[in-house]
XYZ file of C-alpha atoms in Angstrom:
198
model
C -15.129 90.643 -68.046
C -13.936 91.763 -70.892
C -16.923 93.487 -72.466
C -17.148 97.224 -72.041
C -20.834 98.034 -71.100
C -22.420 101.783 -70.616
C -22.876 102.645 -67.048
C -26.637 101.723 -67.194
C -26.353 98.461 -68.748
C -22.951 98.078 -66.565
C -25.341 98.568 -63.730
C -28.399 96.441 -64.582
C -25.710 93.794 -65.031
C -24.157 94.119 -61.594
C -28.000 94.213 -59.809
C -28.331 90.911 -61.729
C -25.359 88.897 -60.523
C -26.012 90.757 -56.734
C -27.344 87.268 -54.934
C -26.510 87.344 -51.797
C -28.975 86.955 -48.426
C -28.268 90.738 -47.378
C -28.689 93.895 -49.518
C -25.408 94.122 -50.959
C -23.572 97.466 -51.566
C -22.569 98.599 -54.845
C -19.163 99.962 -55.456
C -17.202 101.967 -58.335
C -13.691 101.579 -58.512
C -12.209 104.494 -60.626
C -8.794 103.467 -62.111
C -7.334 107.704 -62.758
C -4.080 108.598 -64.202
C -2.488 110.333 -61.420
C 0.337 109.307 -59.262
C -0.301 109.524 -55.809
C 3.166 109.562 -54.421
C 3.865 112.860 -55.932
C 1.669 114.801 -52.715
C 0.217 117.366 -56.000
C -1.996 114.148 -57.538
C -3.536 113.110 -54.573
C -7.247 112.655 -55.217
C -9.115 112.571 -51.569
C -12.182 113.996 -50.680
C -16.504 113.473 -50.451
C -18.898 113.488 -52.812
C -22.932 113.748 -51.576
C -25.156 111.295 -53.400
C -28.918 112.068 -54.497
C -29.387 108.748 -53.228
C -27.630 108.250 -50.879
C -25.249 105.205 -49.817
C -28.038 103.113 -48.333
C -25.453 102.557 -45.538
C -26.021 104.950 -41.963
C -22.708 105.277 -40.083
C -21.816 106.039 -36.204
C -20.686 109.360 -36.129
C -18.572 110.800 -32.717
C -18.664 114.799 -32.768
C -15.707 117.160 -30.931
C -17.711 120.336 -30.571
C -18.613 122.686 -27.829
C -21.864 125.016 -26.979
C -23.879 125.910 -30.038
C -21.777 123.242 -32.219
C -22.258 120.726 -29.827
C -26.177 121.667 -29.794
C -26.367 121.190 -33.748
C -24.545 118.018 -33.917
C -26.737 116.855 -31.285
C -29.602 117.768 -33.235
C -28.498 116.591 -36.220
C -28.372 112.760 -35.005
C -24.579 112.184 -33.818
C -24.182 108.966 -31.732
C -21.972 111.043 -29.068
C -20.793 114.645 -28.900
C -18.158 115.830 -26.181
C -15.379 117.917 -25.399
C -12.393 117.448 -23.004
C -14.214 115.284 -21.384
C -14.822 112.732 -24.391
C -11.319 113.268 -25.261
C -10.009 112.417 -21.440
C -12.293 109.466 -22.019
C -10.681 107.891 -25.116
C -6.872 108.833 -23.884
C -8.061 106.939 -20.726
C -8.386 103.526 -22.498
C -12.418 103.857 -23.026
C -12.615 101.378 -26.063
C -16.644 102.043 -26.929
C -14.789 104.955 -29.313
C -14.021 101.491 -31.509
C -17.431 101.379 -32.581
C -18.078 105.088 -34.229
C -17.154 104.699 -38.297
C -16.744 108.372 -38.239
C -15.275 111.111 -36.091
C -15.796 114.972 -37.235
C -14.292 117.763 -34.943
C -14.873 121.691 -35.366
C -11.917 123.419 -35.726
C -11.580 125.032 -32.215
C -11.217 121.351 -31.177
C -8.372 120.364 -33.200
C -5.428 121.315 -30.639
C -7.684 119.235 -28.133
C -7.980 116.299 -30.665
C -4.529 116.494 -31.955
C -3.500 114.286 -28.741
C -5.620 111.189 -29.886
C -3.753 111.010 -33.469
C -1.591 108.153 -32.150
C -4.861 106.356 -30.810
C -7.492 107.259 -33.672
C -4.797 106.691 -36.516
C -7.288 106.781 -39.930
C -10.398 108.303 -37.861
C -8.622 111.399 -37.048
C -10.881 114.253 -37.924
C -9.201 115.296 -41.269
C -10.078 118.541 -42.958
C -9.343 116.869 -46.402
C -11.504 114.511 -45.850
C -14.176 116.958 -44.399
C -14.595 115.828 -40.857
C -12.969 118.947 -39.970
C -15.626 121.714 -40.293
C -17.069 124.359 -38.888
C -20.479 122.951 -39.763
C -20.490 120.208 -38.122
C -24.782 119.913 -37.877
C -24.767 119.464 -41.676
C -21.853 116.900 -41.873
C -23.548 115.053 -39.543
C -26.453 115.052 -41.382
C -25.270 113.934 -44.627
C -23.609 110.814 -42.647
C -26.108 109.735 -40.763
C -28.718 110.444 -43.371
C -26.033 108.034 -45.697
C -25.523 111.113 -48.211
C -22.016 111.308 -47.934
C -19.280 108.896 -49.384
C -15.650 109.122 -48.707
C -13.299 108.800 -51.627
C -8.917 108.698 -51.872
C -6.687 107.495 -54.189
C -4.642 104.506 -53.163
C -1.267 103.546 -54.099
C -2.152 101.925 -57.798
C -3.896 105.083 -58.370
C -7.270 103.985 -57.817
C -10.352 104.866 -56.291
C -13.093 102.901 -54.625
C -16.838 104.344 -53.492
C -19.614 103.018 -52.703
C -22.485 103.910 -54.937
C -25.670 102.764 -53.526
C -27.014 98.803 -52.439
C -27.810 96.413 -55.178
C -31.969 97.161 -53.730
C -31.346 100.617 -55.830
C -32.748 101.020 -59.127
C -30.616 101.474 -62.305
C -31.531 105.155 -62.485
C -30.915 105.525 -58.866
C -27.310 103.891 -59.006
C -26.417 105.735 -62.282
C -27.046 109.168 -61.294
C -24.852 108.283 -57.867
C -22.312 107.311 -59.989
C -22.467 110.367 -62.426
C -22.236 112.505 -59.514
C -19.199 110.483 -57.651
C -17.402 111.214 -61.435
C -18.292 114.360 -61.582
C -17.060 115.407 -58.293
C -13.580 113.444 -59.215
C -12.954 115.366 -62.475
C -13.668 118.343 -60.104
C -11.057 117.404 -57.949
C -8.518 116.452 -60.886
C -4.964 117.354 -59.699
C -3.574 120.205 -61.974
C -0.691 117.988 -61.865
C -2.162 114.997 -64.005
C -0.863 114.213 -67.415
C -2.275 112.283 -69.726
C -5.764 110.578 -69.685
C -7.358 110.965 -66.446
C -10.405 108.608 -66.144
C -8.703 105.694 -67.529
C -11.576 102.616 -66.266
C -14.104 102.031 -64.192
């Protein structure tokens, strides 16, 4: 553990000790120098792999008419309006199962009401489930493009990168992008040395 390795050979290693029965998923943890208590060097956002996340996620859509066409199109799980929102407020727990919930923006007053019942899968614009688009976001999660990313309290990231069934060049060009798109997102705030391990 304490050898420093470059991401390929960092990554060859990992698909070697990956020996489980199932197809195990492969995760960068991002240590950055920010402090995410001051709300200026929070780091929270989504990255879109080349290769995907190997992982396809439930996806709920708030949308009406032509948005609620798209999303339909584009693979969600279940699309509704008032009526999907009546549904959840009325104790339906089959919401429980969706991983993600995206909302257009026409929605939100609608969707505000279920904050206190959704709690962390409240459509978020930060965290891009807010959209006007909501076909393509749909898309990229059911087609396992898109990974999630925010800073937690030690100031570090976690992502998944791909399953251990992924080859090295596969897994290191997720992982180059997943950087990239965090020094992107670098808080003008930060001091010092950003990416400080991974």
């Amino acid at each position: 553990r304490e050898e420093i390795l470059e991401p390929e050979a960092a990554l060859a290693r990992v698909k070697e000790l990956a020996t489980a029965k199932f197809d195990e998923t492969i995760e960068a943890a991002v240590n950055l120098g920010v402090d995410p208590r001051h709300g200026d060097q929070m780091v929270r956002g989504t990255v879109s792999l080349p290769y995907g996340t190997g992982k396809s996620r439930k996806v709920a859509v708030f949308a009406r008419a032509d948005k609620a066409d798209d999303a339909k199109a584009a693979g969600a799980d279940e699309v509704g309006a008032e009526d999907l929102v009546e549904r959840i407020q009325k104790g339906w727990d089959g919401w429980t199962q969706f991983d993600l919930f995206v909302a257009s923006p026409d929605m939100m007053p609608l969707v505000g009401r279920l904050g206190s019942i959704l709690k962390q899968k409240m459509p978020n614009p930060k965290a891009g489930t807010v959209t006007p688009n909501v076909g393509q976001v749909v898309k990229e999660i059911k087609g396992a493009t898109r990974a999630e990313y925010r800073v937690e309290k030690a100031g570090i990231i976690h992502c998944p990168i791909g399953k251990a069934s992924f080859t090295t060049e596969q897994l290191t060009t997720n992982l180059l992008t997943l950087i990239n798109a965090l020094i992107k997102a670098k808080p003008a705030a930060a001091k010092g040395r950003y990416l400080k391990k991974i």
